[in-house]
């Protein structure tokens, strides 16, 4: 049992409640930073502005994986696929290049561009750890290549609709 002299209790409480603490940003400041980061992600991934309801979106992530690392890499990908599906991805899969067995492509679909942006912002620390663990098997000189494809559709008279076509 801890014994504290009565005269020291007020000083302990004063130190606990009245010690200088760095102030936290206001909710408005946090929202502003979030929006700024959100817009930066949007601009950095597209050649032209994208309507947020546009979709579905096909995401391709190209890894280079040494043949000996494939079993461990695939185990990581299983966990990553669960995280991606939990965050809204569907139609997830992996493929290998028939001409280059070190080239593995992970692919998945997301309902809209806005949903894909939300995936980036709701990434948990645990999911980020899984992504880092998966990426550690990549042997290319740069990071894995990530590509985003937006669906185009034909209108009634054969013209393509979607982004500026």
PDB file of C-alpha atoms in Angstrom:
ATOM      1  CA  UNK A   1       0.000   0.000   0.000  1.00  0.00           C
ATOM      2  CA  UNK A   2       1.305   3.449  -0.949  1.00  0.00           C
ATOM      3  CA  UNK A   3       1.451   5.983   1.879  1.00  0.00           C
ATOM      4  CA  UNK A   4       1.490   9.657   0.968  1.00  0.00           C
ATOM      5  CA  UNK A   5       1.675  12.413   3.552  1.00  0.00           C
ATOM      6  CA  UNK A   6      -1.434  14.577   3.631  1.00  0.00           C
ATOM      7  CA  UNK A   7       0.526  17.715   3.000  1.00  0.00           C
ATOM      8  CA  UNK A   8       1.907  16.293  -0.273  1.00  0.00           C
ATOM      9  CA  UNK A   9      -1.483  15.344  -1.785  1.00  0.00           C
ATOM     10  CA  UNK A  10      -2.443  18.913  -2.780  1.00  0.00           C
ATOM     11  CA  UNK A  11       0.951  19.446  -4.364  1.00  0.00           C
ATOM     12  CA  UNK A  12       0.638  16.148  -6.294  1.00  0.00           C
ATOM     13  CA  UNK A  13      -2.792  17.145  -7.565  1.00  0.00           C
ATOM     14  CA  UNK A  14      -1.631  20.622  -8.466  1.00  0.00           C
ATOM     15  CA  UNK A  15       1.256  19.149 -10.429  1.00  0.00           C
ATOM     16  CA  UNK A  16      -1.072  16.738 -12.202  1.00  0.00           C
ATOM     17  CA  UNK A  17      -3.812  19.184 -13.149  1.00  0.00           C
ATOM     18  CA  UNK A  18      -1.937  22.452 -13.457  1.00  0.00           C
ATOM     19  CA  UNK A  19       1.373  21.441 -15.001  1.00  0.00           C
ATOM     20  CA  UNK A  20       2.200  23.105 -18.296  1.00  0.00           C
ATOM     21  CA  UNK A  21       0.879  20.934 -21.115  1.00  0.00           C
ATOM     22  CA  UNK A  22       1.266  21.518 -24.814  1.00  0.00           C
ATOM     23  CA  UNK A  23      -2.102  22.641 -26.137  1.00  0.00           C
ATOM     24  CA  UNK A  24      -3.902  20.391 -28.599  1.00  0.00           C
ATOM     25  CA  UNK A  25      -5.117  21.727 -31.956  1.00  0.00           C
ATOM     26  CA  UNK A  26      -8.768  22.606 -32.204  1.00  0.00           C
ATOM     27  CA  UNK A  27     -11.166  20.281 -34.065  1.00  0.00           C
ATOM     28  CA  UNK A  28     -11.431  22.910 -36.829  1.00  0.00           C
ATOM     29  CA  UNK A  29      -7.634  22.894 -37.262  1.00  0.00           C
ATOM     30  CA  UNK A  30      -7.579  19.110 -37.445  1.00  0.00           C
ATOM     31  CA  UNK A  31     -10.385  19.110 -40.042  1.00  0.00           C
ATOM     32  CA  UNK A  32      -8.556  21.745 -42.094  1.00  0.00           C
ATOM     33  CA  UNK A  33      -5.350  19.665 -42.064  1.00  0.00           C
ATOM     34  CA  UNK A  34      -7.343  16.545 -43.004  1.00  0.00           C
ATOM     35  CA  UNK A  35      -8.995  18.322 -45.926  1.00  0.00           C
ATOM     36  CA  UNK A  36      -5.674  19.692 -47.130  1.00  0.00           C
ATOM     37  CA  UNK A  37      -4.108  16.227 -46.991  1.00  0.00           C
ATOM     38  CA  UNK A  38      -7.175  14.771 -48.689  1.00  0.00           C
ATOM     39  CA  UNK A  39      -6.913  17.248 -51.566  1.00  0.00           C
ATOM     40  CA  UNK A  40      -3.181  16.591 -51.927  1.00  0.00           C
ATOM     41  CA  UNK A  41      -3.860  12.861 -52.319  1.00  0.00           C
ATOM     42  CA  UNK A  42      -6.546  13.628 -54.919  1.00  0.00           C
ATOM     43  CA  UNK A  43      -4.271  15.885 -57.017  1.00  0.00           C
ATOM     44  CA  UNK A  44      -1.192  13.685 -56.732  1.00  0.00           C
ATOM     45  CA  UNK A  45      -2.919  10.589 -58.128  1.00  0.00           C
ATOM     46  CA  UNK A  46      -4.757  12.015 -61.126  1.00  0.00           C
ATOM     47  CA  UNK A  47      -3.836  13.772 -64.355  1.00  0.00           C
ATOM     48  CA  UNK A  48      -7.170  15.652 -64.346  1.00  0.00           C
ATOM     49  CA  UNK A  49      -9.730  16.331 -61.625  1.00  0.00           C
ATOM     50  CA  UNK A  50     -11.893  13.290 -60.937  1.00  0.00           C
ATOM     51  CA  UNK A  51     -15.537  13.423 -59.952  1.00  0.00           C
ATOM     52  CA  UNK A  52     -15.752  11.722 -56.579  1.00  0.00           C
ATOM     53  CA  UNK A  53     -18.720   9.545 -57.576  1.00  0.00           C
ATOM     54  CA  UNK A  54     -16.831   8.216 -60.597  1.00  0.00           C
ATOM     55  CA  UNK A  55     -16.159   4.520 -60.529  1.00  0.00           C
ATOM     56  CA  UNK A  56     -15.609   1.756 -60.157  1.00  0.00           C
ATOM     57  CA  UNK A  57     -11.867   2.215 -59.733  1.00  0.00           C
ATOM     58  CA  UNK A  58      -9.379  -0.544 -60.521  1.00  0.00           C
ATOM     59  CA  UNK A  59      -6.204  -0.322 -58.409  1.00  0.00           C
ATOM     60  CA  UNK A  60      -3.090  -2.200 -59.569  1.00  0.00           C
ATOM     61  CA  UNK A  61       0.022  -2.539 -57.401  1.00  0.00           C
ATOM     62  CA  UNK A  62       3.036  -4.024 -59.153  1.00  0.00           C
ATOM     63  CA  UNK A  63       5.664  -5.705 -56.983  1.00  0.00           C
ATOM     64  CA  UNK A  64       8.945  -7.392 -57.903  1.00  0.00           C
ATOM     65  CA  UNK A  65       9.343 -10.452 -55.680  1.00  0.00           C
ATOM     66  CA  UNK A  66      12.262 -12.906 -55.620  1.00  0.00           C
ATOM     67  CA  UNK A  67      11.114 -16.471 -56.222  1.00  0.00           C
ATOM     68  CA  UNK A  68      12.386 -17.631 -52.803  1.00  0.00           C
ATOM     69  CA  UNK A  69      10.346 -14.914 -51.040  1.00  0.00           C
ATOM     70  CA  UNK A  70       7.037 -15.730 -52.721  1.00  0.00           C
ATOM     71  CA  UNK A  71       5.572 -17.978 -49.952  1.00  0.00           C
ATOM     72  CA  UNK A  72       6.178 -15.352 -47.216  1.00  0.00           C
ATOM     73  CA  UNK A  73       5.012 -12.560 -49.524  1.00  0.00           C
ATOM     74  CA  UNK A  74       1.781 -14.438 -50.303  1.00  0.00           C
ATOM     75  CA  UNK A  75       1.114 -14.906 -46.566  1.00  0.00           C
ATOM     76  CA  UNK A  76       1.412 -11.136 -46.103  1.00  0.00           C
ATOM     77  CA  UNK A  77      -0.842 -10.544 -49.110  1.00  0.00           C
ATOM     78  CA  UNK A  78      -3.550 -12.761 -47.575  1.00  0.00           C
ATOM     79  CA  UNK A  79      -3.650 -10.489 -44.524  1.00  0.00           C
ATOM     80  CA  UNK A  80      -3.484  -7.382 -46.705  1.00  0.00           C
ATOM     81  CA  UNK A  81      -6.404  -8.606 -48.819  1.00  0.00           C
ATOM     82  CA  UNK A  82      -8.517  -8.954 -45.671  1.00  0.00           C
ATOM     83  CA  UNK A  83      -7.679  -5.373 -44.672  1.00  0.00           C
ATOM     84  CA  UNK A  84      -8.449  -4.047 -48.155  1.00  0.00           C
ATOM     85  CA  UNK A  85     -11.810  -5.863 -48.287  1.00  0.00           C
ATOM     86  CA  UNK A  86     -12.710  -4.645 -44.815  1.00  0.00           C
ATOM     87  CA  UNK A  87     -12.077  -1.092 -46.104  1.00  0.00           C
ATOM     88  CA  UNK A  88     -14.365  -1.472 -49.128  1.00  0.00           C
ATOM     89  CA  UNK A  89     -12.351  -3.251 -51.828  1.00  0.00           C
ATOM     90  CA  UNK A  90     -13.933  -6.062 -53.805  1.00  0.00           C
ATOM     91  CA  UNK A  91     -12.805  -8.384 -56.572  1.00  0.00           C
ATOM     92  CA  UNK A  92      -9.333  -8.639 -55.009  1.00  0.00           C
ATOM     93  CA  UNK A  93      -6.731 -10.851 -56.694  1.00  0.00           C
ATOM     94  CA  UNK A  94      -3.093 -11.374 -57.601  1.00  0.00           C
ATOM     95  CA  UNK A  95      -1.496 -12.234 -60.940  1.00  0.00           C
ATOM     96  CA  UNK A  96       2.000 -12.915 -62.193  1.00  0.00           C
ATOM     97  CA  UNK A  97       3.542 -11.814 -65.451  1.00  0.00           C
ATOM     98  CA  UNK A  98       3.831 -14.847 -67.770  1.00  0.00           C
ATOM     99  CA  UNK A  99       7.118 -13.463 -69.156  1.00  0.00           C
ATOM    100  CA  UNK A 100       8.620 -12.408 -65.781  1.00  0.00           C
ATOM    101  CA  UNK A 101       7.763 -14.522 -62.723  1.00  0.00           C
ATOM    102  CA  UNK A 102       9.216 -11.885 -60.361  1.00  0.00           C
ATOM    103  CA  UNK A 103       6.513  -9.394 -61.425  1.00  0.00           C
ATOM    104  CA  UNK A 104       3.437  -9.883 -59.220  1.00  0.00           C
ATOM    105  CA  UNK A 105       0.422  -7.594 -59.546  1.00  0.00           C
ATOM    106  CA  UNK A 106      -2.115  -7.177 -56.750  1.00  0.00           C
ATOM    107  CA  UNK A 107      -5.418  -5.790 -57.989  1.00  0.00           C
ATOM    108  CA  UNK A 108      -8.734  -4.801 -56.473  1.00  0.00           C
ATOM    109  CA  UNK A 109     -11.798  -2.749 -57.255  1.00  0.00           C
ATOM    110  CA  UNK A 110     -13.343   0.078 -55.264  1.00  0.00           C
ATOM    111  CA  UNK A 111     -16.848   1.422 -55.872  1.00  0.00           C
ATOM    112  CA  UNK A 112     -15.845   5.060 -56.484  1.00  0.00           C
ATOM    113  CA  UNK A 113     -12.950   7.504 -56.433  1.00  0.00           C
ATOM    114  CA  UNK A 114     -14.309   9.014 -53.199  1.00  0.00           C
ATOM    115  CA  UNK A 115     -14.384   5.572 -51.603  1.00  0.00           C
ATOM    116  CA  UNK A 116     -10.767   5.009 -52.634  1.00  0.00           C
ATOM    117  CA  UNK A 117      -9.741   8.337 -51.069  1.00  0.00           C
ATOM    118  CA  UNK A 118     -11.551   7.296 -47.885  1.00  0.00           C
ATOM    119  CA  UNK A 119      -9.526   4.056 -47.863  1.00  0.00           C
ATOM    120  CA  UNK A 120      -6.353   6.113 -47.648  1.00  0.00           C
ATOM    121  CA  UNK A 121      -7.653   8.137 -44.717  1.00  0.00           C
ATOM    122  CA  UNK A 122      -9.046   5.302 -42.615  1.00  0.00           C
ATOM    123  CA  UNK A 123      -5.908   3.164 -42.806  1.00  0.00           C
ATOM    124  CA  UNK A 124      -5.260   1.842 -39.306  1.00  0.00           C
ATOM    125  CA  UNK A 125      -1.784   1.504 -37.821  1.00  0.00           C
ATOM    126  CA  UNK A 126      -2.171  -2.288 -37.914  1.00  0.00           C
ATOM    127  CA  UNK A 127      -3.089  -2.215 -41.623  1.00  0.00           C
ATOM    128  CA  UNK A 128      -0.172   0.146 -42.338  1.00  0.00           C
ATOM    129  CA  UNK A 129       2.114  -2.377 -40.618  1.00  0.00           C
ATOM    130  CA  UNK A 130       0.777  -5.138 -42.889  1.00  0.00           C
ATOM    131  CA  UNK A 131       1.404  -2.939 -45.941  1.00  0.00           C
ATOM    132  CA  UNK A 132       4.989  -2.252 -44.810  1.00  0.00           C
ATOM    133  CA  UNK A 133       5.555  -5.941 -44.124  1.00  0.00           C
ATOM    134  CA  UNK A 134       4.255  -6.834 -47.591  1.00  0.00           C
ATOM    135  CA  UNK A 135       6.329  -4.142 -49.292  1.00  0.00           C
ATOM    136  CA  UNK A 136       9.544  -5.312 -47.608  1.00  0.00           C
ATOM    137  CA  UNK A 137       9.635  -8.235 -50.067  1.00  0.00           C
ATOM    138  CA  UNK A 138       9.722  -5.871 -53.067  1.00  0.00           C
ATOM    139  CA  UNK A 139      13.175  -6.026 -54.705  1.00  0.00           C
ATOM    140  CA  UNK A 140      12.848  -3.225 -57.244  1.00  0.00           C
ATOM    141  CA  UNK A 141      15.007  -0.097 -57.019  1.00  0.00           C
ATOM    142  CA  UNK A 142      11.894   2.023 -56.353  1.00  0.00           C
ATOM    143  CA  UNK A 143       8.669   1.482 -54.442  1.00  0.00           C
ATOM    144  CA  UNK A 144       6.015  -0.816 -55.937  1.00  0.00           C
ATOM    145  CA  UNK A 145       4.208   0.860 -58.839  1.00  0.00           C
ATOM    146  CA  UNK A 146       0.606   1.827 -58.033  1.00  0.00           C
ATOM    147  CA  UNK A 147      -1.850   2.612 -60.827  1.00  0.00           C
ATOM    148  CA  UNK A 148      -5.482   3.716 -60.686  1.00  0.00           C
ATOM    149  CA  UNK A 149      -7.865   3.039 -63.570  1.00  0.00           C
ATOM    150  CA  UNK A 150     -11.253   4.746 -63.841  1.00  0.00           C
ATOM    151  CA  UNK A 151     -14.110   3.020 -65.630  1.00  0.00           C
ATOM    152  CA  UNK A 152     -15.216   4.415 -68.991  1.00  0.00           C
ATOM    153  CA  UNK A 153     -18.606   3.541 -70.410  1.00  0.00           C
ATOM    154  CA  UNK A 154     -20.137   3.752 -73.870  1.00  0.00           C
ATOM    155  CA  UNK A 155     -23.206   5.936 -74.224  1.00  0.00           C
ATOM    156  CA  UNK A 156     -26.136   4.916 -76.454  1.00  0.00           C
ATOM    157  CA  UNK A 157     -24.431   6.007 -79.697  1.00  0.00           C
ATOM    158  CA  UNK A 158     -20.959   4.569 -79.125  1.00  0.00           C
ATOM    159  CA  UNK A 159     -19.157   7.557 -77.599  1.00  0.00           C
ATOM    160  CA  UNK A 160     -17.061   7.083 -74.482  1.00  0.00           C
ATOM    161  CA  UNK A 161     -18.193   8.829 -71.333  1.00  0.00           C
ATOM    162  CA  UNK A 162     -16.109   9.628 -68.289  1.00  0.00           C
ATOM    163  CA  UNK A 163     -13.109  11.925 -67.966  1.00  0.00           C
ATOM    164  CA  UNK A 164     -12.320  14.394 -70.751  1.00  0.00           C
ATOM    165  CA  UNK A 165     -12.424  12.070 -73.760  1.00  0.00           C
TER     166      UNK A 165
END
